[in-house]
Amino acid sequence: MWARDPSKSWAEHYFLLVCPVAIGFLLIGIVATGWYRQLDRLGYTLVFERALVVVLLAYGTALAETVTIAAFPHYRFRDWHRMVLFGSAFYGLYFIVSFPMYYRLDEVDEMTRVPLKRDEKRLLSAASRWTLGQVILDALAAAMIVTILLDIWRLAIGGIGKGLRAPTNPWMGIA
């Protein structure tokens, strides 16, 4: 794709194409099997349970990508531990937004089921599936949400290197 070095090009294809699809299937499996409901004994609400699963998968994916990409000779990190801890969390922000949005494409939620008779339910027709315009709008929304989260990180935390403080905007009046 963008890498000039062929040894990095296959990794880019893997990380940018295979990982989102694989995690999407993993999320489908988790929701379909009801695995996240096992946390119900701890008293979490359904929203928190799903969010916890997404955060763990996002951080785990980002951590795995950070560790595996470090094996390539052209990648070096000044501080390995900070990069793995904070860099993976920063990179995980992309997945926190993209995994749920990718999962819900063409999925039929319980709210879209139409009751026919007593206990019988019918799924809405294929015409109710997402249009290309809806997918594009959702992708642009995901990009904006990620941009906002990254900017919040920049203002609140700053860089991941030691001694790098968060730069502020001039109108904030914080020195």
mmCIF file of C-alpha atoms in Angstrom:
data_model
loop_
_atom_site.group_PDB
_atom_site.id
_atom_site.type_symbol
_atom_site.label_atom_id
_atom_site.label_comp_id
_atom_site.label_asym_id
_atom_site.label_seq_id
_atom_site.Cartn_x
_atom_site.Cartn_y
_atom_site.Cartn_z
ATOM 1 C CA MET A 1 0.000 0.000 0.000
ATOM 2 C CA TRP A 2 2.096 2.945 1.240
ATOM 3 C CA ALA A 3 5.286 1.234 2.336
ATOM 4 C CA ARG A 4 8.156 1.308 -0.104
ATOM 5 C CA ASP A 5 9.873 -1.585 1.640
ATOM 6 C CA PRO A 6 8.211 -4.890 0.612
ATOM 7 C CA SER A 7 8.837 -6.373 4.056
ATOM 8 C CA LYS A 8 6.582 -3.704 5.563
ATOM 9 C CA SER A 9 4.015 -3.711 2.779
ATOM 10 C CA TRP A 10 2.540 -7.107 3.675
ATOM 11 C CA ALA A 11 2.261 -6.019 7.315
ATOM 12 C CA GLU A 12 0.327 -2.921 6.287
ATOM 13 C CA HIS A 13 -2.076 -5.055 4.279
ATOM 14 C CA TYR A 14 -2.528 -7.352 7.250
ATOM 15 C CA PHE A 15 -3.058 -4.617 9.823
ATOM 16 C CA LEU A 16 -5.307 -2.425 7.687
ATOM 17 C CA LEU A 17 -7.392 -5.110 5.983
ATOM 18 C CA VAL A 18 -7.405 -8.327 7.995
ATOM 19 C CA CYS A 19 -7.533 -7.013 11.578
ATOM 20 C CA PRO A 20 -10.789 -4.989 11.268
ATOM 21 C CA VAL A 21 -12.556 -7.907 9.560
ATOM 22 C CA ALA A 22 -11.276 -10.442 12.103
ATOM 23 C CA ILE A 23 -12.265 -8.268 15.061
ATOM 24 C CA GLY A 24 -15.674 -7.707 13.458
ATOM 25 C CA PHE A 25 -16.214 -11.457 13.303
ATOM 26 C CA LEU A 26 -14.972 -11.771 16.892
ATOM 27 C CA LEU A 27 -17.460 -9.135 18.057
ATOM 28 C CA ILE A 28 -20.251 -10.899 16.169
ATOM 29 C CA GLY A 29 -19.309 -14.145 17.921
ATOM 30 C CA ILE A 30 -19.184 -12.491 21.330
ATOM 31 C CA VAL A 31 -22.592 -10.869 20.893
ATOM 32 C CA ALA A 32 -24.179 -13.948 19.269
ATOM 33 C CA THR A 33 -23.044 -16.308 22.021
ATOM 34 C CA GLY A 34 -23.925 -13.869 24.781
ATOM 35 C CA TRP A 35 -20.436 -14.207 26.268
ATOM 36 C CA TYR A 36 -20.537 -10.635 27.532
ATOM 37 C CA ARG A 37 -23.554 -11.522 29.686
ATOM 38 C CA GLN A 38 -21.243 -13.526 31.956
ATOM 39 C CA LEU A 39 -20.187 -10.187 33.419
ATOM 40 C CA ASP A 40 -23.755 -9.628 34.595
ATOM 41 C CA ARG A 41 -22.919 -11.329 37.886
ATOM 42 C CA LEU A 42 -20.618 -8.417 38.646
ATOM 43 C CA GLY A 43 -23.539 -6.030 38.377
ATOM 44 C CA TYR A 44 -22.516 -4.143 35.228
ATOM 45 C CA THR A 45 -25.170 -2.817 32.919
ATOM 46 C CA LEU A 46 -25.427 -4.134 29.387
ATOM 47 C CA VAL A 47 -23.964 -0.951 27.943
ATOM 48 C CA PHE A 48 -20.948 -1.093 30.234
ATOM 49 C CA GLU A 49 -20.415 -4.769 29.451
ATOM 50 C CA ARG A 50 -20.312 -4.202 25.716
ATOM 51 C CA ALA A 51 -18.119 -1.138 26.146
ATOM 52 C CA LEU A 52 -15.723 -3.123 28.325
ATOM 53 C CA VAL A 53 -15.457 -5.859 25.695
ATOM 54 C CA VAL A 54 -14.800 -3.287 22.962
ATOM 55 C CA VAL A 55 -12.164 -1.473 25.052
ATOM 56 C CA LEU A 56 -10.380 -4.729 25.883
ATOM 57 C CA LEU A 57 -10.435 -5.873 22.249
ATOM 58 C CA ALA A 58 -9.275 -2.442 21.064
ATOM 59 C CA TYR A 59 -6.373 -2.277 23.506
ATOM 60 C CA GLY A 60 -5.454 -5.915 22.850
ATOM 61 C CA THR A 61 -5.433 -5.372 19.085
ATOM 62 C CA ALA A 62 -3.382 -2.186 19.388
ATOM 63 C CA LEU A 63 -0.974 -3.878 21.793
ATOM 64 C CA ALA A 64 -0.540 -6.866 19.466
ATOM 65 C CA GLU A 65 0.087 -4.608 16.489
ATOM 66 C CA THR A 66 2.590 -2.489 18.434
ATOM 67 C CA VAL A 67 4.529 -5.536 19.605
ATOM 68 C CA THR A 68 4.533 -7.290 16.234
ATOM 69 C CA ILE A 69 5.461 -4.206 14.207
ATOM 70 C CA ALA A 70 8.470 -3.656 16.500
ATOM 71 C CA ALA A 71 10.016 -6.822 15.040
ATOM 72 C CA PHE A 72 10.565 -5.059 11.717
ATOM 73 C CA PRO A 73 14.042 -3.559 11.368
ATOM 74 C CA HIS A 74 12.827 -0.076 10.410
ATOM 75 C CA TYR A 75 10.805 0.480 13.578
ATOM 76 C CA ARG A 76 12.489 1.694 16.739
ATOM 77 C CA PHE A 77 10.984 3.067 19.907
ATOM 78 C CA ARG A 78 12.856 5.382 22.267
ATOM 79 C CA ASP A 79 11.093 3.959 25.293
ATOM 80 C CA TRP A 80 9.688 0.472 24.678
ATOM 81 C CA HIS A 81 7.607 0.276 27.874
ATOM 82 C CA ARG A 82 5.946 3.668 27.412
ATOM 83 C CA MET A 83 5.256 2.892 23.775
ATOM 84 C CA VAL A 84 3.618 -0.414 24.621
ATOM 85 C CA LEU A 85 1.591 1.018 27.518
ATOM 86 C CA PHE A 86 0.603 4.484 26.300
ATOM 87 C CA GLY A 87 1.176 4.144 22.561
ATOM 88 C CA SER A 88 -1.094 1.108 22.426
ATOM 89 C CA ALA A 89 -3.771 2.971 24.385
ATOM 90 C CA PHE A 90 -3.487 5.908 21.975
ATOM 91 C CA TYR A 91 -3.691 3.594 18.956
ATOM 92 C CA GLY A 92 -6.569 1.743 20.599
ATOM 93 C CA LEU A 93 -8.689 4.910 20.356
ATOM 94 C CA TYR A 94 -9.051 4.192 16.641
ATOM 95 C CA PHE A 95 -10.408 0.722 17.368
ATOM 96 C CA ILE A 96 -12.703 1.862 20.185
ATOM 97 C CA VAL A 97 -14.577 3.893 17.588
ATOM 98 C CA SER A 98 -14.239 1.643 14.546
ATOM 99 C CA PHE A 99 -15.102 -1.775 16.019
ATOM 100 C CA PRO A 100 -18.695 -0.929 17.062
ATOM 101 C CA MET A 101 -19.301 1.045 13.871
ATOM 102 C CA TYR A 102 -17.961 -1.754 11.706
ATOM 103 C CA TYR A 103 -20.015 -4.309 13.647
ATOM 104 C CA ARG A 104 -23.324 -2.546 13.152
ATOM 105 C CA LEU A 105 -23.098 -2.341 9.350
ATOM 106 C CA ASP A 106 -25.956 -4.430 7.954
ATOM 107 C CA GLU A 107 -26.753 -5.888 11.368
ATOM 108 C CA VAL A 108 -30.385 -6.203 12.380
ATOM 109 C CA ASP A 109 -30.979 -5.078 15.925
ATOM 110 C CA GLU A 110 -33.815 -6.281 18.134
ATOM 111 C CA MET A 111 -35.504 -2.914 17.614
ATOM 112 C CA THR A 112 -35.834 -3.555 13.861
ATOM 113 C CA ARG A 113 -37.765 -6.802 14.232
ATOM 114 C CA VAL A 114 -41.392 -6.589 13.182
ATOM 115 C CA PRO A 115 -43.938 -8.646 15.164
ATOM 116 C CA LEU A 116 -46.329 -10.650 12.984
ATOM 117 C CA LYS A 117 -48.403 -12.816 15.294
ATOM 118 C CA ARG A 118 -47.972 -13.694 18.949
ATOM 119 C CA ASP A 119 -44.383 -14.934 19.219
ATOM 120 C CA GLU A 120 -43.453 -14.860 15.556
ATOM 121 C CA LYS A 121 -40.905 -12.312 14.404
ATOM 122 C CA ARG A 122 -39.791 -11.435 10.908
ATOM 123 C CA LEU A 123 -36.662 -9.568 9.963
ATOM 124 C CA LEU A 124 -37.046 -6.478 7.852
ATOM 125 C CA SER A 125 -36.381 -6.876 4.150
ATOM 126 C CA ALA A 126 -33.011 -6.439 2.512
ATOM 127 C CA ALA A 127 -34.186 -2.988 1.399
ATOM 128 C CA SER A 128 -33.715 -1.827 4.992
ATOM 129 C CA ARG A 129 -30.004 -2.581 4.766
ATOM 130 C CA TRP A 130 -27.501 0.236 4.733
ATOM 131 C CA THR A 131 -27.115 2.290 1.598
ATOM 132 C CA LEU A 132 -23.734 3.462 0.343
ATOM 133 C CA GLY A 133 -24.583 6.972 1.525
ATOM 134 C CA GLN A 134 -25.280 5.738 5.052
ATOM 135 C CA VAL A 135 -21.986 3.830 5.107
ATOM 136 C CA ILE A 136 -20.077 6.903 3.903
ATOM 137 C CA LEU A 137 -21.801 9.112 6.470
ATOM 138 C CA ASP A 138 -21.012 6.617 9.234
ATOM 139 C CA ALA A 139 -17.367 6.415 8.125
ATOM 140 C CA LEU A 140 -17.050 10.195 8.178
ATOM 141 C CA ALA A 141 -18.652 10.288 11.626
ATOM 142 C CA ALA A 142 -16.176 7.667 12.840
ATOM 143 C CA ALA A 143 -13.280 9.717 11.472
ATOM 144 C CA MET A 144 -14.551 12.819 13.274
ATOM 145 C CA ILE A 145 -15.037 10.969 16.559
ATOM 146 C CA VAL A 146 -11.496 9.569 16.327
ATOM 147 C CA THR A 147 -10.126 13.045 15.562
ATOM 148 C CA ILE A 148 -11.893 14.467 18.619
ATOM 149 C CA LEU A 149 -10.610 11.652 20.871
ATOM 150 C CA LEU A 150 -7.046 12.128 19.603
ATOM 151 C CA ASP A 151 -7.270 15.876 20.215
ATOM 152 C CA ILE A 152 -8.594 15.289 23.734
ATOM 153 C CA TRP A 153 -5.621 12.971 24.336
ATOM 154 C CA ARG A 154 -3.232 15.627 22.977
ATOM 155 C CA LEU A 155 -4.630 18.333 25.246
ATOM 156 C CA ALA A 156 -5.063 16.206 28.364
ATOM 157 C CA ILE A 157 -2.067 13.876 28.241
ATOM 158 C CA GLY A 158 0.305 15.119 25.551
ATOM 159 C CA GLY A 159 3.124 13.047 24.099
ATOM 160 C CA ILE A 160 4.081 9.595 25.278
ATOM 161 C CA GLY A 161 7.746 10.451 25.767
ATOM 162 C CA LYS A 162 9.100 11.324 29.193
ATOM 163 C CA GLY A 163 8.933 15.008 29.985
ATOM 164 C CA LEU A 164 6.546 15.826 27.149
ATOM 165 C CA ARG A 165 3.718 17.856 28.587
ATOM 166 C CA ALA A 166 0.459 18.515 26.855
ATOM 167 C CA PRO A 167 0.683 21.590 24.624
ATOM 168 C CA THR A 168 -2.295 23.884 24.980
ATOM 169 C CA ASN A 169 -4.114 26.102 22.563
ATOM 170 C CA PRO A 170 -3.373 29.854 22.797
ATOM 171 C CA TRP A 171 -6.956 30.757 23.708
ATOM 172 C CA MET A 172 -6.993 28.407 26.720
ATOM 173 C CA GLY A 173 -4.724 30.714 28.723
ATOM 174 C CA ILE A 174 -2.840 27.847 30.374
ATOM 175 C CA ALA A 175 0.921 28.079 30.396
#
